Short mmCIF file of C-alpha atoms in Angstrom, two decimals:
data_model
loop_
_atom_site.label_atom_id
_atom_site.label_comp_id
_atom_site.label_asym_id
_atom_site.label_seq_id
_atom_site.Cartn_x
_atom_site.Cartn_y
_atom_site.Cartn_z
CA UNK A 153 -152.78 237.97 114.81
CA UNK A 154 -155.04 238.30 111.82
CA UNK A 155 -154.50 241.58 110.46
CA UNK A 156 -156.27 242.88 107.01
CA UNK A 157 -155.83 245.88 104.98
CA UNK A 158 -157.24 249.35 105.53
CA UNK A 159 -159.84 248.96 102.28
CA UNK A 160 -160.59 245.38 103.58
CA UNK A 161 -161.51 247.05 106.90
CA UNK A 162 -163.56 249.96 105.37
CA UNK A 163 -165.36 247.13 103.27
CA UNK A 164 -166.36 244.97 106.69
CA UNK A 165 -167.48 248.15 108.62
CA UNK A 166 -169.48 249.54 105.84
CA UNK A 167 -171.16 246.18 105.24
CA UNK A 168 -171.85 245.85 109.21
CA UNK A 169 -173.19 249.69 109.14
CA UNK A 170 -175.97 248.22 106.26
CA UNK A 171 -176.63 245.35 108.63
CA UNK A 172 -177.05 247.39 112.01
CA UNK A 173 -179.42 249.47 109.66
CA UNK A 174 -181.10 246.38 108.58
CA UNK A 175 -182.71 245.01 105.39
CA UNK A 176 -186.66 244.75 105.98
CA UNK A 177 -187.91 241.49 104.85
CA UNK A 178 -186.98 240.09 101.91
CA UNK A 179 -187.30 243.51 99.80
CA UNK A 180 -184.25 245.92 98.58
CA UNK A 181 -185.00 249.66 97.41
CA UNK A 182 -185.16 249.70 93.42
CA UNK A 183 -183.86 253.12 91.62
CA UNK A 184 -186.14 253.56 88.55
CA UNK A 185 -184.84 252.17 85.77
CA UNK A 186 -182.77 254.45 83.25
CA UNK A 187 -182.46 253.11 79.59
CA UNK A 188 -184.54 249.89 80.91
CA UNK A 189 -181.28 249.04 82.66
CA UNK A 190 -181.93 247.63 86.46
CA UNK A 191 -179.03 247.54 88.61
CA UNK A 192 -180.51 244.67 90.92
CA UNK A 193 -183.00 242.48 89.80
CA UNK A 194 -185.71 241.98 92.33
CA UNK A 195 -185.86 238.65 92.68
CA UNK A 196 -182.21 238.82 93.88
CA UNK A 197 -183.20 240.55 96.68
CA UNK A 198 -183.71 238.59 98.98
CA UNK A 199 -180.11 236.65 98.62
CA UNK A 200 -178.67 240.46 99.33
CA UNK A 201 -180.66 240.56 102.62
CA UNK A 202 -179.67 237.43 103.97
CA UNK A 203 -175.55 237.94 103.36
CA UNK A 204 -175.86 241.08 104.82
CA UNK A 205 -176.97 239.79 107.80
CA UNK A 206 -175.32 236.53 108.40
CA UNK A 207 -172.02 238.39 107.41
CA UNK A 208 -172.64 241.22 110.08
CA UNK A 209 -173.12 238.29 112.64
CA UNK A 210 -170.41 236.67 111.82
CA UNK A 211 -168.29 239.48 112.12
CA UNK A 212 -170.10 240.95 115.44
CA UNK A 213 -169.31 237.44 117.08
CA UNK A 214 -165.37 237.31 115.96
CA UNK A 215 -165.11 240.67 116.88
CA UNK A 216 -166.09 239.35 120.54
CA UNK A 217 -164.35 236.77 120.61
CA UNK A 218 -161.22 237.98 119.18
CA UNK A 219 -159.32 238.32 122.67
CA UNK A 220 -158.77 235.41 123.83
CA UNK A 221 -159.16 233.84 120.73
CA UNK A 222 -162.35 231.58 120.61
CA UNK A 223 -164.07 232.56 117.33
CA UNK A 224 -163.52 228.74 116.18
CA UNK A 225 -165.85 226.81 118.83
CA UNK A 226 -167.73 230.39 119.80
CA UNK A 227 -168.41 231.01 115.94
CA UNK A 228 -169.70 228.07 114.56
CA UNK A 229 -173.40 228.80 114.12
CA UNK A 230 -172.64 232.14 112.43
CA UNK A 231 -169.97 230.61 110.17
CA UNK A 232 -172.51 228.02 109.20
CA UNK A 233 -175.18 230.60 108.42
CA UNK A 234 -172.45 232.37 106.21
CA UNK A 235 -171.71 229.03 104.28
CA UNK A 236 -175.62 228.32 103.98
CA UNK A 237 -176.02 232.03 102.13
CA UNK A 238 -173.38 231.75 99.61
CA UNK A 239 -174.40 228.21 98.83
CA UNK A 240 -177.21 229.51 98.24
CA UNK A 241 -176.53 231.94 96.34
CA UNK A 242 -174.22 230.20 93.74
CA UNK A 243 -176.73 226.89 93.64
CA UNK A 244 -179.40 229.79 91.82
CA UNK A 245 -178.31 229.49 88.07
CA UNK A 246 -181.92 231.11 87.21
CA UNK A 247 -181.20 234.31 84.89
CA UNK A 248 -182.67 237.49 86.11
CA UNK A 249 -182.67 240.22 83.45
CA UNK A 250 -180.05 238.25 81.62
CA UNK A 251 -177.33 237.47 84.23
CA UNK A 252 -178.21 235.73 87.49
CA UNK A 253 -177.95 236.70 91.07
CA UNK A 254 -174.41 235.69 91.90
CA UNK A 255 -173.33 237.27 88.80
CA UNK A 256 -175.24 241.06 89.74
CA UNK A 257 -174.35 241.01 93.53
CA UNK A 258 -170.65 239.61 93.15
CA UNK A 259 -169.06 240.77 89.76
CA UNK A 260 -171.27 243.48 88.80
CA UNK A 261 -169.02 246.50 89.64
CA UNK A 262 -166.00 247.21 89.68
CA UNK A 263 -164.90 247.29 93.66
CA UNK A 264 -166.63 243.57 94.27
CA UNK A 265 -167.61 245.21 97.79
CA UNK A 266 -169.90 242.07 98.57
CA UNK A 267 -167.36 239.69 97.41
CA UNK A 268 -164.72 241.13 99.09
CA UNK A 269 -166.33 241.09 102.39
CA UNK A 270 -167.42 237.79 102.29
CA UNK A 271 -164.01 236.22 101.54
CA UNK A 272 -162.20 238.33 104.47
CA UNK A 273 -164.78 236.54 106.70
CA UNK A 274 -164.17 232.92 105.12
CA UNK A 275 -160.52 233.61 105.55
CA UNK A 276 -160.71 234.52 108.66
CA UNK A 277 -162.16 230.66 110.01
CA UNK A 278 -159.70 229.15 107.54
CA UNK A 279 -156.47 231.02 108.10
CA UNK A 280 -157.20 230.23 111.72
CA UNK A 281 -157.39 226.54 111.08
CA UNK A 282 -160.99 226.17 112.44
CA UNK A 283 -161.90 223.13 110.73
CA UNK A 284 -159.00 221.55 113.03
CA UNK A 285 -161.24 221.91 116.10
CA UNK A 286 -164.22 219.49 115.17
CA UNK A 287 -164.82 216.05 113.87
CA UNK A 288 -166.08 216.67 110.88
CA UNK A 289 -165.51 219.77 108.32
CA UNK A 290 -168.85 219.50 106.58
CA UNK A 291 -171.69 221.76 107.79
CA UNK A 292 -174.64 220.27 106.41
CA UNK A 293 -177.75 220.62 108.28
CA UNK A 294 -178.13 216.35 108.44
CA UNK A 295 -174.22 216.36 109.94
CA UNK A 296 -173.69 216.84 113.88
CA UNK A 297 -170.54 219.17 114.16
CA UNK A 298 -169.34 218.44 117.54
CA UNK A 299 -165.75 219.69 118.80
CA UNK A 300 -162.83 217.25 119.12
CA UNK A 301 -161.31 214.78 121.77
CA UNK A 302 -158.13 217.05 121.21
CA UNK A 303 -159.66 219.78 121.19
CA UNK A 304 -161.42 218.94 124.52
CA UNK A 305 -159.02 217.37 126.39
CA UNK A 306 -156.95 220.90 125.91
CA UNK A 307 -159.92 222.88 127.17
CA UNK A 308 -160.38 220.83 130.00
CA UNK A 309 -156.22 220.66 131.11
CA UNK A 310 -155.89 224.28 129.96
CA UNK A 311 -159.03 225.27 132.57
CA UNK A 312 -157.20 222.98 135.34
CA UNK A 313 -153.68 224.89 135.05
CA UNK A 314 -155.55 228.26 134.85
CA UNK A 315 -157.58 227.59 138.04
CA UNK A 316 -154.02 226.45 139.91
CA UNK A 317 -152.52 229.43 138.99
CA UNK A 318 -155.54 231.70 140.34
CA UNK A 319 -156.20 229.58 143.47
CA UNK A 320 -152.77 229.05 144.62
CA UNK A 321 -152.53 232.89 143.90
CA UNK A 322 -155.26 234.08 146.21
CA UNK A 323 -153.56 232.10 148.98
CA UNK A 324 -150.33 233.01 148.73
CA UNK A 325 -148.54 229.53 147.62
CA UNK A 326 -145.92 228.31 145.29
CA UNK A 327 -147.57 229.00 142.44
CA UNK A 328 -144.46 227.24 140.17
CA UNK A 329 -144.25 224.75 143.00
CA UNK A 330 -147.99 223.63 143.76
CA UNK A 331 -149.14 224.23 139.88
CA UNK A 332 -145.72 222.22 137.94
CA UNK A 333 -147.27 218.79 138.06
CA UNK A 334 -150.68 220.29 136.30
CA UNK A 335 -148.68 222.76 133.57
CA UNK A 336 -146.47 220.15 132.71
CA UNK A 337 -149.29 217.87 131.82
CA UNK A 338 -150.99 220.57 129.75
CA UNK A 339 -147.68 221.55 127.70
CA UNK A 340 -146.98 217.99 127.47
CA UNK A 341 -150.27 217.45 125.76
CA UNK A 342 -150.17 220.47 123.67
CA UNK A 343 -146.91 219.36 121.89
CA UNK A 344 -148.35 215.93 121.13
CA UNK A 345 -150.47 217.82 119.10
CA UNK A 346 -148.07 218.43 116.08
CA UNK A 347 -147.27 221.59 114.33
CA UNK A 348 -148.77 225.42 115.39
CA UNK A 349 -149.85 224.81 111.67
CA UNK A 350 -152.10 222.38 112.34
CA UNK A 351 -153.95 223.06 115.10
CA UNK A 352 -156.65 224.99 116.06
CA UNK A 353 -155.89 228.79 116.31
CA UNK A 354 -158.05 228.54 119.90
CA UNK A 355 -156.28 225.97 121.22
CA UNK A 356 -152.71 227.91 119.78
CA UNK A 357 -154.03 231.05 121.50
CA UNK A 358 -154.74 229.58 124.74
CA UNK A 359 -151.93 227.91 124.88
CA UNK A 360 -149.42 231.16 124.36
CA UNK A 361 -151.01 232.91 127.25
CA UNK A 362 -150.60 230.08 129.30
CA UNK A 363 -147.16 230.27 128.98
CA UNK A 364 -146.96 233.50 129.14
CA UNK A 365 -148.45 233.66 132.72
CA UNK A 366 -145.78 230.42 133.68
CA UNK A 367 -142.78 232.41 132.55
CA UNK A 368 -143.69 236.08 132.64
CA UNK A 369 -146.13 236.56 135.31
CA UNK A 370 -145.34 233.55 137.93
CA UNK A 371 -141.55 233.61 136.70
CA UNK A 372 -141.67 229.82 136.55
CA UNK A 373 -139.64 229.22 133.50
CA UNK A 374 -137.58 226.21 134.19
CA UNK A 375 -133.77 227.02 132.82
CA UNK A 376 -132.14 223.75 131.82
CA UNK A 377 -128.15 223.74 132.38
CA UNK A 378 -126.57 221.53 130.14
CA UNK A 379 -122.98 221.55 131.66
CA UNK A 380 -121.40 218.82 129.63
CA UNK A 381 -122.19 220.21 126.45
CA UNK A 382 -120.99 223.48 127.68
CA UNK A 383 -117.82 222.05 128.88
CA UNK A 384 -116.91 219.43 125.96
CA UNK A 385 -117.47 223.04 123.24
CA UNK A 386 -115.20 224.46 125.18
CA UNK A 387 -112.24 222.38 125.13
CA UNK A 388 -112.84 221.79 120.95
CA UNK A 389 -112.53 225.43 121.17
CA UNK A 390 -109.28 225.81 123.02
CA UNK A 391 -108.06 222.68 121.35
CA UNK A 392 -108.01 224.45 118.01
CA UNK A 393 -105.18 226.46 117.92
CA UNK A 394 -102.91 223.63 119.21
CA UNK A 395 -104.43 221.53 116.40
CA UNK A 396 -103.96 223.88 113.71
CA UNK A 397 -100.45 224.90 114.74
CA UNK A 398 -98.98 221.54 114.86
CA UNK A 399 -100.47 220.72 112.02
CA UNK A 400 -98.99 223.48 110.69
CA UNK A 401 -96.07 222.61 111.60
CA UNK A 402 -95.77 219.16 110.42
CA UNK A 403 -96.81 219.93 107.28
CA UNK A 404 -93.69 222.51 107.02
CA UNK A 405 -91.20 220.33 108.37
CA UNK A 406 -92.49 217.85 105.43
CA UNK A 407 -92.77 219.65 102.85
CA UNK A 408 -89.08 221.41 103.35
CA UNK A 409 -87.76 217.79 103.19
CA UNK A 410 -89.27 217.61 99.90
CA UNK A 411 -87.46 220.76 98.25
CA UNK A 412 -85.20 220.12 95.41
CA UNK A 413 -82.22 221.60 95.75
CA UNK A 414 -80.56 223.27 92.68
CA UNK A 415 -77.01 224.43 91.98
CA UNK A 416 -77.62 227.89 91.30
CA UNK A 417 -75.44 229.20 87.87
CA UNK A 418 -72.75 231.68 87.42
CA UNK A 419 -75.45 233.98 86.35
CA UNK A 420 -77.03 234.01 89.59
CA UNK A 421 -73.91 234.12 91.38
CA UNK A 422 -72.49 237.04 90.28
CA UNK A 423 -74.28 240.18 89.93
CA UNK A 424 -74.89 243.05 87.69
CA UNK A 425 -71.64 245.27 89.11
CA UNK A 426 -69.61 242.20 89.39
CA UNK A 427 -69.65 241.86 93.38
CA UNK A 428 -70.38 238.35 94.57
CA UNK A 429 -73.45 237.33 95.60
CA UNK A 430 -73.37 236.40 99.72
CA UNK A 431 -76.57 234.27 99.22
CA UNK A 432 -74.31 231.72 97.45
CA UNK A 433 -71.01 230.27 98.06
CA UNK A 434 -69.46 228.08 95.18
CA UNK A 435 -67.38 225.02 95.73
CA UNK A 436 -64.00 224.44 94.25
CA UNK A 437 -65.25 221.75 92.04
CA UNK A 438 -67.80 224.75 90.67
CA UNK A 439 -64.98 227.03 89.71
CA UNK A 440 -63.63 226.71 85.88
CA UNK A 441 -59.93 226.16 86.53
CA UNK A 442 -59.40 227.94 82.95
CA UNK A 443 -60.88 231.25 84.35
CA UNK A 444 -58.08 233.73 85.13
CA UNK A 445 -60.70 235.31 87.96
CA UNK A 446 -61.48 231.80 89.60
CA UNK A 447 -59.44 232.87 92.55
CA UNK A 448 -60.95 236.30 93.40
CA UNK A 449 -64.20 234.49 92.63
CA UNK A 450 -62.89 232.44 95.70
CA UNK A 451 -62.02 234.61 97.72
CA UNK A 452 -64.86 237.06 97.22
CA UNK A 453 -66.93 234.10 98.49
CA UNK A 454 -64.86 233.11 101.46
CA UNK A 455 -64.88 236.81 102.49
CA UNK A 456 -69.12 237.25 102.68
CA UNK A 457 -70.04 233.99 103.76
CA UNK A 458 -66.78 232.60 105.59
CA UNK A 459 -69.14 229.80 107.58
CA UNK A 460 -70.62 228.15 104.70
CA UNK A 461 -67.94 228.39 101.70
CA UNK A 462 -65.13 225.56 101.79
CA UNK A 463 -61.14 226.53 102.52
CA UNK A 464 -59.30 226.61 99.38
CA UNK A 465 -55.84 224.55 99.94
CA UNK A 466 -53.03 226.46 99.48
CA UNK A 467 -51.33 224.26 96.96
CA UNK A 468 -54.69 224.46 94.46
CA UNK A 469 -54.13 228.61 94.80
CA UNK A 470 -50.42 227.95 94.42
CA UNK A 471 -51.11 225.27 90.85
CA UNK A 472 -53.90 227.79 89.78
CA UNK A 473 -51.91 231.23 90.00
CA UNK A 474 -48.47 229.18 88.58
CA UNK A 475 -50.83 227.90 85.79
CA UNK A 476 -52.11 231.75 84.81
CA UNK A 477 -48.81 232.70 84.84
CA UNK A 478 -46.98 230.79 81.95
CA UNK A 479 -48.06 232.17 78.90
CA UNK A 480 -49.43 230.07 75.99
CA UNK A 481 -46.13 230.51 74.20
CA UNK A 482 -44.29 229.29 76.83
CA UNK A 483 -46.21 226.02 77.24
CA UNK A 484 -45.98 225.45 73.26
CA UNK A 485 -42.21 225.38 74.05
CA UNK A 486 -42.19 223.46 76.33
#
């Protein structure tokens, strides 16, 4: 769940390795000084001894208590000691050699090995939300740290569900039967909590193998059938097509009302070869009277589209072709 890098690893075990070896008393081993340059002052010392081993108990105890997760309210004490050691350490502002301790154990070098490893561990107890578990998030030695009502009330309901399960399993009952009234209770109270975010990573922990016994182990995972909802989703969805479809439609049947309609011109009636045009079918009041080829242009028409083009009357053929025939000469004459 809380995962670190490969160098972050290397730079816990090493640091546990120097505190299973052990720093006697307060004294470190001092190289002899080249070019009166001491890498460690001595009186900084002792400040190396104690993070090395309140950081390697630390450690040893999360390590143990990493699965199930209970490093929050199994932890404390060596958290505390950690806390004490680096307050401890920055509250010294006495220069040693012309730097002070802080400065020559923590930002001295390059790799920051000690710094490093002591902010993995602090992360560790605040990325897990540790301070979420007690009443107070000071660790003063004049300050009581006690766990939570929450927090307590969850241990207690959690311990009740667990020893339902295991009882009712050793004698062969219902375990989802005998055991809902109690795991009910406990989920109940674990989502009046608030947010996973905000709550202790022990009491998170717990809680997911809980379930995970209910619904993977006991196969007591209640599934909730919400038929209506089911059933109403289902008619929307067959619903749609008819919906869009008539709307469709009406919308067409509209909009066609709407068209303009045009008289199309002699251009567009004819084409480029002179053959008439079946889309269109010309009235006699559209035909020039003047035009010697107003009666093929007739006929043409009633010939491709004989439903939709008018009859001509014979006596307008008859006054047309009589009309073509007397020259302009003759009608001067006259």
């Amino acid at each position: 769940m809380l995962s670190t890098s490969i160098d972050d690893c290397y730079f816990v075990l090493l640091l546990c390795a120097v505190g299973a070896l052990g720093v006697k008393g307060n004294t470190c081993e001092q190289s002899d000084p080249v070019d009166n340059y001491v890498p460690l002052s001595f009186q900084c010392c002792p400040y190396l001894g104690n993070l090395t081993r309140s950081l390697s108990s630390f450690l040893n105890c999360s390590v143990w208590n990493a699965k199930p997760f209970k490093v929050c309210s199994k932890c404390l004490l060596e958290y505390q000691t950690v806390r004490k050691t680096v307050d401890a350490l920055n509250d010294d502002t006495t220069s040693y050699n012309g730097s002070t301790c802080a400065e020559q154990l923590l930002s001295s070098d390059k790799e920051a090995l000690i710094y490093k490893a002591i902010q993995d561990e602090l992360n560790v107890w605040s990325k897990s939300q540790c301070d979420k578990c007690y009443v107070s998030d000071s660790y003063d030695d004049n300050i009581t740290v006690n766990l939570s009502n929450d927090t307590r009330n969850f241990f207690h309901l959690n311990k009740l569900a667990r020893n339902c399960f295991h009882l009712e399993e050793l004698q062969g009952g219902n375990v989802c039967q005998l055991c809902k009234a109690v795991y009910h209770n406990l989920n109940t109270f674990y989502s009046s909590l608030g947010s996973t975010s905000q709550i202790c990573m022990d009491i998170v922990d717990l809680m997911n193998i809980t379930r995970q016994s209910w619904s993977a182990k006991y196969h007591c995972l209640e599934q909730h059938k919400d038929t209506l909802s089911v059933a109403f989703t289902a008619a929307f969805i067959c619903c749609l097509p008819i919906l869009l479809y008539g709307g469709a439609a009406i919308l067409e049947k509209k909009y066609q009302n709407e068209v303009l309609k045009r008289k199309p011109t002699r251009a567009e009636y004819e084409t480029l070869d002179g053959v008439c045009n079946p889309a269109y079918s010309p009235s006699i009041d559209e035909v020039d009277e003047t035009d010697p080829n107003s009666e093929e242009l007739l006929l043409r028409s009633n010939n491709h589209v004989a439903s939709s083009s008018t009859p001509i009357p014979a006596k307008v053929l008859n006054g047309r072709s009589s009309s073509r025939n007397k020259s302009p000469r003759n009608s001067i004459n006259t």
